[in-house]
Coordinates of C-alpha atoms in Angstrom, one line a residue:
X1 CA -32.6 20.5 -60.2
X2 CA -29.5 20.2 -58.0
X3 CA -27.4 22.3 -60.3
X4 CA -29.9 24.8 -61.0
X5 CA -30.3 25.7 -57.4
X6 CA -26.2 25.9 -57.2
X7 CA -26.3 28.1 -60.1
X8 CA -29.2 30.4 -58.3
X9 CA -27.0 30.7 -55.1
X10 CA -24.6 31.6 -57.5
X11 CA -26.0 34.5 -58.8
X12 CA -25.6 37.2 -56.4
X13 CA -22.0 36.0 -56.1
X14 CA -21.8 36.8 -59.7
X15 CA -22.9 40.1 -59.6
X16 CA -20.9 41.2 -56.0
X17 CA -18.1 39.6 -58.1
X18 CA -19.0 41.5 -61.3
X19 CA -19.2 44.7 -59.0
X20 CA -16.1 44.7 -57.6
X21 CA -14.6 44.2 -61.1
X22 CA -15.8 47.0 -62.2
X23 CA -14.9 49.3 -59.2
X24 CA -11.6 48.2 -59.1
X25 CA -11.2 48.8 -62.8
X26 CA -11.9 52.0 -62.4
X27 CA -9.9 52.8 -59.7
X28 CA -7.1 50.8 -61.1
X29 CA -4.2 53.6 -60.7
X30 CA -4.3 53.9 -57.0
X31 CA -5.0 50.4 -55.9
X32 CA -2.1 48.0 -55.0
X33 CA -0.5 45.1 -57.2
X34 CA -3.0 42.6 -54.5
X35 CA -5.8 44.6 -55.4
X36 CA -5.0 44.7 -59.1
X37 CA -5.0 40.7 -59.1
X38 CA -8.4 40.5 -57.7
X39 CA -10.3 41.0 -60.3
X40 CA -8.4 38.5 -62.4
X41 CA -8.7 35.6 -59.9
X42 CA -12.8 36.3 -59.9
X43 CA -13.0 35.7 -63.2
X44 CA -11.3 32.9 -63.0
X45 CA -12.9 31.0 -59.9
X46 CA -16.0 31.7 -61.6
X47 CA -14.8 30.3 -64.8
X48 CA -13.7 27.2 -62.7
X49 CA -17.0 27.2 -60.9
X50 CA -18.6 26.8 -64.5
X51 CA -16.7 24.2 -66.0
X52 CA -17.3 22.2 -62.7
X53 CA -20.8 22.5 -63.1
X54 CA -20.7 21.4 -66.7
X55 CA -18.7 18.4 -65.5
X56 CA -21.0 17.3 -62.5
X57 CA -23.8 17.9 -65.2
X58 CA -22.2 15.3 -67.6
X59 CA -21.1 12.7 -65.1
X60 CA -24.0 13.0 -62.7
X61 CA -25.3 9.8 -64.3
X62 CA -22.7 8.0 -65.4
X63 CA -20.5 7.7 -62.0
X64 CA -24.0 8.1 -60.0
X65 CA -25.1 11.1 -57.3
X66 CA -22.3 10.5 -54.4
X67 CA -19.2 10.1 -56.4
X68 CA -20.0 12.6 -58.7
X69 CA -21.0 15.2 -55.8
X70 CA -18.0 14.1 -53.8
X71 CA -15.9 15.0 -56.7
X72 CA -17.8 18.2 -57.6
X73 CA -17.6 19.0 -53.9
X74 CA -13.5 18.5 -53.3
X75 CA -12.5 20.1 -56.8
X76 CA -14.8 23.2 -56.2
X77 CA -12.7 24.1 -52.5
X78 CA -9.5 22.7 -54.3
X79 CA -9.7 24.9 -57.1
X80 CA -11.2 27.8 -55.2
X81 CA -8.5 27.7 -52.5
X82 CA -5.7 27.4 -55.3
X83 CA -6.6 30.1 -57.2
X84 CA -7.1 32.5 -54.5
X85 CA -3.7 31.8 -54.0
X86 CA -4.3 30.8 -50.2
X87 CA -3.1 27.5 -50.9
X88 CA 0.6 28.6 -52.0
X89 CA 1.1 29.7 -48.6
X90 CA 1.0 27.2 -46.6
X91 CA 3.6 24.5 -45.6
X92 CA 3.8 21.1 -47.0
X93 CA 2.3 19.0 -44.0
X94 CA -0.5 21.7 -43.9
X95 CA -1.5 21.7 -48.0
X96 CA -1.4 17.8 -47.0
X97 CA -4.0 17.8 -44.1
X98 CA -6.2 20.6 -45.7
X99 CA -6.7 18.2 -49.0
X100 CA -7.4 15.0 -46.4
X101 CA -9.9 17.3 -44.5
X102 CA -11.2 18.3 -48.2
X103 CA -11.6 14.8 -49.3
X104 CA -13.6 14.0 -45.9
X105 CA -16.0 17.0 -45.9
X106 CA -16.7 16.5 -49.5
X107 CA -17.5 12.6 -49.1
X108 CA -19.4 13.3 -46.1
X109 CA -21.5 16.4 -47.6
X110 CA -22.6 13.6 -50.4
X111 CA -23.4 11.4 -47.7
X112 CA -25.5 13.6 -46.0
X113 CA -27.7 15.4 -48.7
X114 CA -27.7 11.9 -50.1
X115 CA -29.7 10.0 -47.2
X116 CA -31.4 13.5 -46.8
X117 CA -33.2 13.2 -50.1
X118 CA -33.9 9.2 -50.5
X119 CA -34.7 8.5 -47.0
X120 CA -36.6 11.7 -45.7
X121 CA -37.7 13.6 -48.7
X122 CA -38.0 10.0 -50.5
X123 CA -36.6 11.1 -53.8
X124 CA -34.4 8.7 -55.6
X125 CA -31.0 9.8 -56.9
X126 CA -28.8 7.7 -59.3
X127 CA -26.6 5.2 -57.1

């Protein structure tokens, strides 16, 4: 249910994503080489995004609901920060902290929605 209500949110990401791909297609003479890459890094974030899914999906049980969201949580940002190519640019002590600061908001978003759901809403998750 999780993962179908990511891939909902999703959607109109998709299609702003799909729309810009198509506009700067067409307009592909007069844009810049940083424009001309956009395109090509939507695609693939959104490939990324899908493969992660598909892996959440398939370890969701196995690892149980806070590892596997912690992980699905910290590679999503890692991978979307990489291939935007925001990630390149920044200095070694800074690529450093940003992945420590990663690994902590990905744990604690876990932690959170976790409690949320078996001690509010009462609905068990795998352990």
């Amino acid at each position: 249910m999780i993962s179908g209500l990511i891939f909902v949110c999703a959607v109109p990401c998709l299609i702003r994503d799909s729309y810009e791909w198509l506009v700067a297609r067409r307009v592909r003479e007069d844009t810049t080489a940083l424009n001309a890459s956009a395109p090509k890094k939507g695609i693939l974030q959104w490939l990324t995004i899908v493969a992660l899914i598909i892996v959440y999906i398939n370890s969701f049980e196995r690892l149980g609901y806070i590892a596997s969201t912690a992980i699905f949580c910290f590679l999503n940002v890692v991978c979307l920060v990489i291939t935007s190519g925001e990630f390149q640019k920044l200095s070694s002590s800074r690529k450093l902290r940003n992945l420590a600061a990663y690994t902590v908001l990905a744990f604690a978003l876990s932690l959170v929605i976790y409690y949320v759901f078996t001690k509010l809403f009462n609905i068990p998750l795998p352990d």
